[in-house]
PDB file of C-alpha atoms in Angstrom:
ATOM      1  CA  UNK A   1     100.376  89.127  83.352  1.00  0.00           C
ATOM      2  CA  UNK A   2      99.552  92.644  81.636  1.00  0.00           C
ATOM      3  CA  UNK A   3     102.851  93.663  82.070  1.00  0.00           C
ATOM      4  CA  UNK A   4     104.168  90.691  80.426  1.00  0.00           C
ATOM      5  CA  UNK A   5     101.999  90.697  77.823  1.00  0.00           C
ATOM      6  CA  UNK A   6     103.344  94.699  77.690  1.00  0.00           C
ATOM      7  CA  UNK A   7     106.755  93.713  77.168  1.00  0.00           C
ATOM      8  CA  UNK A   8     106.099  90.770  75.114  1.00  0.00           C
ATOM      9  CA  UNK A   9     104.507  92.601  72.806  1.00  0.00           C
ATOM     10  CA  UNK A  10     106.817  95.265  72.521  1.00  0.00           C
ATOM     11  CA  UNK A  11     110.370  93.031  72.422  1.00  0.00           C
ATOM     12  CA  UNK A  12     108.659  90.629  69.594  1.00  0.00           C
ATOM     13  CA  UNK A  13     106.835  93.339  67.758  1.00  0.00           C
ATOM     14  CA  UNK A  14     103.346  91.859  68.419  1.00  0.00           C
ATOM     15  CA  UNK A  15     101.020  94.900  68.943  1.00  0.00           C
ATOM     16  CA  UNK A  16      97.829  92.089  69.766  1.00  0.00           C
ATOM     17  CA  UNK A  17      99.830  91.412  72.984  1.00  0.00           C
ATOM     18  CA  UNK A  18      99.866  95.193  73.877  1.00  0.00           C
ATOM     19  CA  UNK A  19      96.009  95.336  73.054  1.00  0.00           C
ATOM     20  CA  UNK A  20      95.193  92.015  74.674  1.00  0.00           C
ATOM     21  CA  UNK A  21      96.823  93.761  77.789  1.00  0.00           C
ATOM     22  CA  UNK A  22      95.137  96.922  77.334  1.00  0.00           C
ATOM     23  CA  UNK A  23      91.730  95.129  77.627  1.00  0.00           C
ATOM     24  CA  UNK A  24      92.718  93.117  80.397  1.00  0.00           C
ATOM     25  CA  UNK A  25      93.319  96.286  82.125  1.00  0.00           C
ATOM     26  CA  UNK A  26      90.553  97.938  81.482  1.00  0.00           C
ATOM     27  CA  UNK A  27      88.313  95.413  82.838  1.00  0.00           C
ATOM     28  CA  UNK A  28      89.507  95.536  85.857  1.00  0.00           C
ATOM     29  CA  UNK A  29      89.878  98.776  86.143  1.00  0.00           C
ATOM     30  CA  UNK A  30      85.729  98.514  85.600  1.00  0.00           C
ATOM     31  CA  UNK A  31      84.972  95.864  87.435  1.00  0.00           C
ATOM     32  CA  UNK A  32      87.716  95.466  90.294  1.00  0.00           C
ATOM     33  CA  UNK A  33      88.313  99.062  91.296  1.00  0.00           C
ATOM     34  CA  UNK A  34      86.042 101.208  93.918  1.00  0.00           C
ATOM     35  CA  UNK A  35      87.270 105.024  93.475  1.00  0.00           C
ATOM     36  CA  UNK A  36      91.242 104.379  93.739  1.00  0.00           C
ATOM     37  CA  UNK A  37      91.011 101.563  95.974  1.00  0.00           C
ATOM     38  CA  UNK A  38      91.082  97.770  94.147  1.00  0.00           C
ATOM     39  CA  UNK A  39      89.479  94.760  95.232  1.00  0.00           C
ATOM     40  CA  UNK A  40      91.032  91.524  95.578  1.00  0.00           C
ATOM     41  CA  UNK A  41      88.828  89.308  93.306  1.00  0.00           C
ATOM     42  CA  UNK A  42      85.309  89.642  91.495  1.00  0.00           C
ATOM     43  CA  UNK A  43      83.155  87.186  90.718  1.00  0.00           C
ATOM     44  CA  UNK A  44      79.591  86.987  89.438  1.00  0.00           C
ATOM     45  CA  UNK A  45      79.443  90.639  90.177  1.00  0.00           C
ATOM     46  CA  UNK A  46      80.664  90.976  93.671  1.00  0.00           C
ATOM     47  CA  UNK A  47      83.892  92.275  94.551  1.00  0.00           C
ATOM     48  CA  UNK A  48      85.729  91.352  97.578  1.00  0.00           C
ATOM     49  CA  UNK A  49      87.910  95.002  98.661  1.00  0.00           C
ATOM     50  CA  UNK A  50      89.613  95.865 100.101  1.00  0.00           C
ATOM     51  CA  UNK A  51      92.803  94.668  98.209  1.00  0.00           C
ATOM     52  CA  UNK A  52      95.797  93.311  98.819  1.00  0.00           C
ATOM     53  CA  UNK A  53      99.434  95.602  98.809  1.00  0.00           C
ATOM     54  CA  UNK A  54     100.661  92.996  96.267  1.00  0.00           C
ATOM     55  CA  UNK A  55      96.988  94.353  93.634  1.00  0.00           C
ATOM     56  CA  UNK A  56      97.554  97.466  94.044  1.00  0.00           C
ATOM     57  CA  UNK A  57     101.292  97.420  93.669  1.00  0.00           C
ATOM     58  CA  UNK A  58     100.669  94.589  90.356  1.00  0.00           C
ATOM     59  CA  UNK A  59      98.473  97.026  89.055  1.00  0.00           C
ATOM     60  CA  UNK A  60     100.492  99.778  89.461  1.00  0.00           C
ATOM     61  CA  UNK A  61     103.199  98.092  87.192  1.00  0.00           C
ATOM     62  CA  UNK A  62     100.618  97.151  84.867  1.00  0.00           C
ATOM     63  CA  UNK A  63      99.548 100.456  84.155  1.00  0.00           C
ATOM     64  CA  UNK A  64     103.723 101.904  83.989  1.00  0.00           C
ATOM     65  CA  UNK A  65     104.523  99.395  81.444  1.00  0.00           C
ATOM     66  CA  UNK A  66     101.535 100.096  79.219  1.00  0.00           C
ATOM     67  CA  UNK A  67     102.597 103.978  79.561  1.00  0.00           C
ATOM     68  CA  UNK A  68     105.893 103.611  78.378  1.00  0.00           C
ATOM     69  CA  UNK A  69     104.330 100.866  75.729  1.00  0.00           C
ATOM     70  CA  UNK A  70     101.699 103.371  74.143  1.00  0.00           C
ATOM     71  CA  UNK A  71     102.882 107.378  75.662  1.00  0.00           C
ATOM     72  CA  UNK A  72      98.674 107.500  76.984  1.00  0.00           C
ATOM     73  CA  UNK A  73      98.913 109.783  79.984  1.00  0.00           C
ATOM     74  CA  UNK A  74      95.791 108.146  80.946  1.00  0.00           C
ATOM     75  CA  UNK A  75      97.794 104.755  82.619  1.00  0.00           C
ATOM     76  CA  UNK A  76     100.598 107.279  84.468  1.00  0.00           C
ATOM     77  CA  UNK A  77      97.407 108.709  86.255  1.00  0.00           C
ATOM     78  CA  UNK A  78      95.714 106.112  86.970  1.00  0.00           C
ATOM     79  CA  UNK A  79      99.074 104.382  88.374  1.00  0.00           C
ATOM     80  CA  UNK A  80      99.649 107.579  90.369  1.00  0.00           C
ATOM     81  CA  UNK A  81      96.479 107.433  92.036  1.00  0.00           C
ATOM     82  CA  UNK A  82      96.673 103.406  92.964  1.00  0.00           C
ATOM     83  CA  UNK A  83     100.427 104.770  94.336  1.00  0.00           C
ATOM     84  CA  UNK A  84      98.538 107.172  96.562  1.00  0.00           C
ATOM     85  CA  UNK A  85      95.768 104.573  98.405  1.00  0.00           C
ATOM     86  CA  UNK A  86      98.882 102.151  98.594  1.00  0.00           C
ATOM     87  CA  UNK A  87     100.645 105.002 100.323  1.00  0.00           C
ATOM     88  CA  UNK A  88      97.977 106.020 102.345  1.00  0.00           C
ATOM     89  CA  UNK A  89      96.350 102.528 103.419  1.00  0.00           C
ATOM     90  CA  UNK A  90      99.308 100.502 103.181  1.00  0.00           C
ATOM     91  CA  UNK A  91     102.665 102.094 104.183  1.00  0.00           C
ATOM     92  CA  UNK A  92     104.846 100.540 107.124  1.00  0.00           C
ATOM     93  CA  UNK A  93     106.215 103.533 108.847  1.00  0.00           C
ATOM     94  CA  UNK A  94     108.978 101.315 110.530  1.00  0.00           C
ATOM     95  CA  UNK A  95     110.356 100.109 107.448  1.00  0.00           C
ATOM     96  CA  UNK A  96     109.315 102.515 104.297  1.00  0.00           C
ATOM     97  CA  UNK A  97     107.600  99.433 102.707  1.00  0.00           C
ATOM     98  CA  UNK A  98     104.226  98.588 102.999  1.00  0.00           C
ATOM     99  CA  UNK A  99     101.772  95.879 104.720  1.00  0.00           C
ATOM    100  CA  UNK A 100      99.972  93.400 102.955  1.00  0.00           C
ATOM    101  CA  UNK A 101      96.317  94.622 104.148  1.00  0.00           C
ATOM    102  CA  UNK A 102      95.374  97.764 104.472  1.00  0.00           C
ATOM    103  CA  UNK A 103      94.277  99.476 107.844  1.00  0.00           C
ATOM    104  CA  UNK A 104      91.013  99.382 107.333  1.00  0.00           C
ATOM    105  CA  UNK A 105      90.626  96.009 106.338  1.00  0.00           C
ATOM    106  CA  UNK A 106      89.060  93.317 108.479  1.00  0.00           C
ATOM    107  CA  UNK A 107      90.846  92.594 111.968  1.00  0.00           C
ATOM    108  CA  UNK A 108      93.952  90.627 112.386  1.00  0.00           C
ATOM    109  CA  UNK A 109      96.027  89.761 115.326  1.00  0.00           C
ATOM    110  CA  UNK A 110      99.214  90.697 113.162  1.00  0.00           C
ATOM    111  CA  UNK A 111      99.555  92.687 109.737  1.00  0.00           C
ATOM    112  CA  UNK A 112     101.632  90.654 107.931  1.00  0.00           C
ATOM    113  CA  UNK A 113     104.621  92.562 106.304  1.00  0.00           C
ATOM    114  CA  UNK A 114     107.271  90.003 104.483  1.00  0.00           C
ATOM    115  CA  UNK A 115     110.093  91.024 102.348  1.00  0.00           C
ATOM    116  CA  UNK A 116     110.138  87.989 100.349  1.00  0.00           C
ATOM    117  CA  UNK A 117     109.102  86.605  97.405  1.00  0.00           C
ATOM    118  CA  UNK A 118     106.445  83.908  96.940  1.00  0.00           C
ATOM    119  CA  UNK A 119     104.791  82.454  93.801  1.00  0.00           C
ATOM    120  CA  UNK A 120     104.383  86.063  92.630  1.00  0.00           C
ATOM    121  CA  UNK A 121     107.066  88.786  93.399  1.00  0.00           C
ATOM    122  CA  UNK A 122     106.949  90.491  96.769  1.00  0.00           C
ATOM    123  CA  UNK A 123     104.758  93.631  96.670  1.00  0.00           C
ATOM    124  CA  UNK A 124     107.783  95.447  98.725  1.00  0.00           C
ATOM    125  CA  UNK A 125     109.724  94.899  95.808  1.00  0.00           C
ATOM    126  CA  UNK A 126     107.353  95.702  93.145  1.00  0.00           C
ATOM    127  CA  UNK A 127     106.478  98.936  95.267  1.00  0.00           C
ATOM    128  CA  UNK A 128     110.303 100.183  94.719  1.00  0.00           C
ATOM    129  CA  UNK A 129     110.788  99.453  91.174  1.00  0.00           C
ATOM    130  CA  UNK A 130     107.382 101.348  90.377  1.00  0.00           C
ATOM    131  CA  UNK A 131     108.700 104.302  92.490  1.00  0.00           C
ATOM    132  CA  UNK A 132     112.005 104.414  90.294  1.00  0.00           C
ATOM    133  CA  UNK A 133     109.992 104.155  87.337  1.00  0.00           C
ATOM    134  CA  UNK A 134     107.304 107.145  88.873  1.00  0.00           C
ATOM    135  CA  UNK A 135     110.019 109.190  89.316  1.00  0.00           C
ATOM    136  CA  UNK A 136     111.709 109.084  85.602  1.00  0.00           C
ATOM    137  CA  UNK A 137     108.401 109.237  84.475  1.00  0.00           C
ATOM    138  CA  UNK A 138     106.975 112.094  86.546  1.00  0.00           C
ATOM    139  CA  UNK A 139     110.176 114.112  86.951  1.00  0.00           C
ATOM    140  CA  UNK A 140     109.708 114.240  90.706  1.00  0.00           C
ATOM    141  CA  UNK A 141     112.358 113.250  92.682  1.00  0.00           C
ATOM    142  CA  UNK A 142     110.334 112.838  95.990  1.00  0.00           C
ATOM    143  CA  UNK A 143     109.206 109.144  94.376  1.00  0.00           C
ATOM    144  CA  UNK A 144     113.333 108.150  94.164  1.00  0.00           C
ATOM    145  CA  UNK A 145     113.219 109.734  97.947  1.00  0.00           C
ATOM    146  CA  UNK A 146     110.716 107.183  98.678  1.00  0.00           C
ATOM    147  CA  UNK A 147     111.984 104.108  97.142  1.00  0.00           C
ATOM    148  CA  UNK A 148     115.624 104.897  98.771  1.00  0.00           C
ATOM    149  CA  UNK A 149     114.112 104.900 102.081  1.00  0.00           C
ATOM    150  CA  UNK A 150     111.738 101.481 101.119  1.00  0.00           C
ATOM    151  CA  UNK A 151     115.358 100.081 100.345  1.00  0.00           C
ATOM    152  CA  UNK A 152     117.057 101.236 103.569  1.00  0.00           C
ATOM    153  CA  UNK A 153     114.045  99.580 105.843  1.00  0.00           C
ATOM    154  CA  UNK A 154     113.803  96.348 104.099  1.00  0.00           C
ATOM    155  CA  UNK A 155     116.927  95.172 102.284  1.00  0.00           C
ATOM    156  CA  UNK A 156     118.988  94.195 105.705  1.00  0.00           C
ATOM    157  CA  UNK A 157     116.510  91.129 105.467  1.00  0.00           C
ATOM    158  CA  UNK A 158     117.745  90.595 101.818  1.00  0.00           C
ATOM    159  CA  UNK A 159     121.604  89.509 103.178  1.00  0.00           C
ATOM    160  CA  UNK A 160     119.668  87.069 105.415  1.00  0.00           C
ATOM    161  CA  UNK A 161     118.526  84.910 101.840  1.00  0.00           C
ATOM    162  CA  UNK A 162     119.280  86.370  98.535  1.00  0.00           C
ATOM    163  CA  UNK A 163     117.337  83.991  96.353  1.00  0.00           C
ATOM    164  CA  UNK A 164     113.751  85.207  98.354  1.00  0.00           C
ATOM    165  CA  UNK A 165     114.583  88.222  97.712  1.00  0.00           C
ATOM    166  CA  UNK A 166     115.300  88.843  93.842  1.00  0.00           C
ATOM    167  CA  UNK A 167     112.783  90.950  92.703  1.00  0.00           C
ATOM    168  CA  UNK A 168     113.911  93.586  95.509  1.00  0.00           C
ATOM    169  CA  UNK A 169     117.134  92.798  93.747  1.00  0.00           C
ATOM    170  CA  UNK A 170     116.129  93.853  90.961  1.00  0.00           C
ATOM    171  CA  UNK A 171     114.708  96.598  91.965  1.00  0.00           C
ATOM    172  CA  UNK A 172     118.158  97.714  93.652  1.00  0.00           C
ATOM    173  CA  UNK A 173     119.326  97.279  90.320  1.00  0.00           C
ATOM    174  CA  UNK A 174     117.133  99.690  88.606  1.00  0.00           C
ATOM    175  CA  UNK A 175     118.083 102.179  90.933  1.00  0.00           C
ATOM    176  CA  UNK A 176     121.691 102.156  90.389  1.00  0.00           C
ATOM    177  CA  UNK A 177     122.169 101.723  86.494  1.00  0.00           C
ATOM    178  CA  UNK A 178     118.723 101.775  84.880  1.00  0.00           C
ATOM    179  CA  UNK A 179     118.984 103.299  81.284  1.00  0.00           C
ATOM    180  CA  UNK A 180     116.726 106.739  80.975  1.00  0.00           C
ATOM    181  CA  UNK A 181     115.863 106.648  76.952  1.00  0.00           C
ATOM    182  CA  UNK A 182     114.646 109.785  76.508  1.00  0.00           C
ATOM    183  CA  UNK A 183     113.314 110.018  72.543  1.00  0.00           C
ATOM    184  CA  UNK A 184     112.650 113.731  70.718  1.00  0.00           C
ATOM    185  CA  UNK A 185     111.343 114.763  67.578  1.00  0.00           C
ATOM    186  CA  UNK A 186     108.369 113.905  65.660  1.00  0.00           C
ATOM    187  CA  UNK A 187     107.553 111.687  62.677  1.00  0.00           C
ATOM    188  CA  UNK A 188     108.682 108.609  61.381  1.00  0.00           C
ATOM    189  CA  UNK A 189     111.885 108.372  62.743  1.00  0.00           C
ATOM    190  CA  UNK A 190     110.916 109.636  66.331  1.00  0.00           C
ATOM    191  CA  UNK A 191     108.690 106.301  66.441  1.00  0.00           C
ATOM    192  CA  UNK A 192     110.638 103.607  65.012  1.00  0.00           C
ATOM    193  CA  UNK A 193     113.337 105.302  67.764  1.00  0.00           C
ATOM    194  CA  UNK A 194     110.917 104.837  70.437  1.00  0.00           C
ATOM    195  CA  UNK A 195     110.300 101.346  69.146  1.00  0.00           C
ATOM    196  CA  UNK A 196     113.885 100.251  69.416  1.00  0.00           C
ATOM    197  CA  UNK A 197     114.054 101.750  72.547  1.00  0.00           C
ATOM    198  CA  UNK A 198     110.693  99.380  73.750  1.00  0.00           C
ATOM    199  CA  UNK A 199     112.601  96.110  72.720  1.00  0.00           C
ATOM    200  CA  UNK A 200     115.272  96.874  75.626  1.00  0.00           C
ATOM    201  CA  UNK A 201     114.462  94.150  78.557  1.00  0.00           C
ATOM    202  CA  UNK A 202     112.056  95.842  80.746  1.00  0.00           C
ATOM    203  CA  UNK A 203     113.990  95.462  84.072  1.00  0.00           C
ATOM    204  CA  UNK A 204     116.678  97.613  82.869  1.00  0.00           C
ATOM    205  CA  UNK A 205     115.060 100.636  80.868  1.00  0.00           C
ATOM    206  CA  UNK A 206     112.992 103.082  81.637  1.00  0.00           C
ATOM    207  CA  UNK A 207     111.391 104.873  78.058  1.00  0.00           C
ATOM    208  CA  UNK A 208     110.480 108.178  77.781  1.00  0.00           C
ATOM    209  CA  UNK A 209     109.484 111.159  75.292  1.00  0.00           C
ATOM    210  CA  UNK A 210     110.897 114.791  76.051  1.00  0.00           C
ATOM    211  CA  UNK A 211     107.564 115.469  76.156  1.00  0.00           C
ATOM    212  CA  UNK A 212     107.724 114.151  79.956  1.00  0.00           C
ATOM    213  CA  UNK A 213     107.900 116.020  82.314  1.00  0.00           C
ATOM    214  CA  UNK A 214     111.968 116.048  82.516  1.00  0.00           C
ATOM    215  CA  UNK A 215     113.051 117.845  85.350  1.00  0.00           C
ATOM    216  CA  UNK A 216     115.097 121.511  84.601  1.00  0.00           C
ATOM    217  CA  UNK A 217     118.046 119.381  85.497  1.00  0.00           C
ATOM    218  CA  UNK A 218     117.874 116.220  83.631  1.00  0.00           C
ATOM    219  CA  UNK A 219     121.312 115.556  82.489  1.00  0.00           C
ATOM    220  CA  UNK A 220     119.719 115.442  78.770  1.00  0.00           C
ATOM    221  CA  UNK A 221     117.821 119.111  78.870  1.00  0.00           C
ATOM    222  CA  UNK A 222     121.126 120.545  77.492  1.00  0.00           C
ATOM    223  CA  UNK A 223     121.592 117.982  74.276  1.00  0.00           C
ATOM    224  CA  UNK A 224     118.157 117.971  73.397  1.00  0.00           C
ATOM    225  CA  UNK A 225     117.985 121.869  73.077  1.00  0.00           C
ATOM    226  CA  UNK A 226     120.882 121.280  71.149  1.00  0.00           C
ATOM    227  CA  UNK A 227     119.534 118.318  69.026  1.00  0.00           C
ATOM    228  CA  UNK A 228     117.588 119.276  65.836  1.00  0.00           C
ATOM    229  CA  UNK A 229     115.223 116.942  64.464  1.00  0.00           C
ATOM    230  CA  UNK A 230     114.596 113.238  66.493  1.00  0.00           C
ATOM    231  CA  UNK A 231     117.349 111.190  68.186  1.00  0.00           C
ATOM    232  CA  UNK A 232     117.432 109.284  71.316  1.00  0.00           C
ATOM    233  CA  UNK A 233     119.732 110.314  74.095  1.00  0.00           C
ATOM    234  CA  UNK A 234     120.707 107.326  76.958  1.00  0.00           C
ATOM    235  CA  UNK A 235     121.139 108.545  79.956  1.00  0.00           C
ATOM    236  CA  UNK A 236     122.287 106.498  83.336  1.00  0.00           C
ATOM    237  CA  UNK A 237     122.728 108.596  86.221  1.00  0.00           C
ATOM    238  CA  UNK A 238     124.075 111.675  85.479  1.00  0.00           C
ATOM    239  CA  UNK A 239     125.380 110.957  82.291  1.00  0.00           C
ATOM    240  CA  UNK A 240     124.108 110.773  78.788  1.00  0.00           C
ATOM    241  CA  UNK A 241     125.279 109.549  75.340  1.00  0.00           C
ATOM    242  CA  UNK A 242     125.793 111.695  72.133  1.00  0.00           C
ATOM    243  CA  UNK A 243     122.296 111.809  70.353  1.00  0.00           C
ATOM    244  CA  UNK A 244     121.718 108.677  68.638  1.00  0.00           C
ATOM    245  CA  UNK A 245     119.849 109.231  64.994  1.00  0.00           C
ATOM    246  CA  UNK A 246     119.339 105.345  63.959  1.00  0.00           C
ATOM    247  CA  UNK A 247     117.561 103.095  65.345  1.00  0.00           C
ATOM    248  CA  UNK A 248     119.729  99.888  65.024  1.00  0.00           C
ATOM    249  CA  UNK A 249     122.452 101.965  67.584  1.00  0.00           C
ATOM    250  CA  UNK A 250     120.302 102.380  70.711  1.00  0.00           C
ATOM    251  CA  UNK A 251     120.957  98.759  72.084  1.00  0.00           C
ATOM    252  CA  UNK A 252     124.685  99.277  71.712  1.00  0.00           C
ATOM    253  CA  UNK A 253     124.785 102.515  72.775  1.00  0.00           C
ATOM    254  CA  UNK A 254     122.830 101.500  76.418  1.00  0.00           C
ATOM    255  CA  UNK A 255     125.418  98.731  76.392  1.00  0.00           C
ATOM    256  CA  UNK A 256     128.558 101.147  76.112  1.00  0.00           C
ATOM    257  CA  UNK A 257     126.441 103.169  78.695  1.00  0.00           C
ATOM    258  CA  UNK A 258     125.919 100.115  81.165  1.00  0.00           C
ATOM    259  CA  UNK A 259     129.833  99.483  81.100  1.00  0.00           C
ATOM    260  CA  UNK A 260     131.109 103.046  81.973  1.00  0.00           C
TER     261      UNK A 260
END
């Protein structure tokens, strides 16, 4: 829901949405987390923990999309450290994925560890497009590493039924031809660039400043050194556009980039 309220808000130009969001996470993050572990529900003051795979990895998008909504470091920290307890009490080291409960959670005969989605998407799936996003975020490769290995273990049950599996589709397809918007400069043009850039559909875009940590080889390091004043480069795999100066040209632009 805080995501969606995220990229709501950002694709209609309704900045209450974003701040509606913003409160919804922070109220959990006071009331439903213990350290970097979240609970599963609260209510009248008691919270039931540990969590499930499917908070932790909800949460974890909540707090990505309200990075790339707002450029607070704050929410890429806090979604790094709900990436590490899901990592660490979570992970299925047969399959790259994760379990639903975590191993210290109360006894069951099995730990349940589906691929598919239900009324909510799978927390497998979720899990991988958050690791794309960590990594363009981050600058660390070792995240991509992680989600390409999440994809090896789990998508052979994907052929098996397509439609229960379409968020891990999704995810699949932000790993192959997600758009990198990487936004320099300052001033008034630098934001209504980033703004543009916000009003791509989520699943396809990942939105960044050069103020990110970019990696030393990020296919646009070379054009923004060469770039004076703001523009917005578009980058999908290892290639990126000319620098793009008005606003109105970045939807095209990742368009003409999707197609190549």
């Amino acid at each position: 829901m805080i995501a969606g309220l995220v990229n709501a808000g950002m694709i209609f130009g309704e900045p209450g949405w974003i701040e509606m969001a913003a409160r919804a996470f922070l109220l959990i993050d006071a009331k439903m987390a213990h350290g970097d572990r979240l609970g599963h529900s609260w209510r009248e003051g008691k919270l039931l923990v540990p969590g499930l795979a499917s908070d932790h990895a909800a949460m974890i998008r909540a707090a990505l999309a309200l990075n790339e909504a707002t450029g607070e470091h704050g929410y890429l920290e806090r979604a790094l450290a709900w990436q590490g307890t899901l990592d660490r009490h979570y992970a299925n080291p047969d399959t790259g994925g994760y379990f639903l409960t975590a191993d210290d959670a109360e006894g069951l005969v099995v730990r349940p560890s589906a691929t598919t989605d239900d009324a909510t998407p799978n927390p497998n799936a979720l899990a991988a497009q958050n690791l794309i996003r960590l990594a363009v975020l981050t600058g660390q490769h070792a995240w991509r590493d992680k989600a390409d290995r999440l994809f090896d273990g789990v998508v052979g049950s994907a052929g098996e039924n397509l439609f229960a599996h379409l968020a891990l589709l999704n995810a699949i397809d932000l790993r192959l031809r997600a758009a990198e918007i990487v936004v320099t400069g300052e001033g008034v043009r630098a934001y209504e660039l980033l703004v543009a850039a916000r009003k791509l559909p989520f699943l396809d875009r990942v939105v960044l400043t050069a103020s990110h940590a970019l990696p030393a080889l990020h296919p646009a390091q070379e054009k923004i050194r060469a770039t004076t004043g703001s523009a917005a480069f578009i980058c999908v795999g290892e290639t990126c556009s000319l620098p793009v100066t008005e606003p109105d040209a970045i939807a095209r632009t990742a368009l003409e980039m999707a197609k190549r």
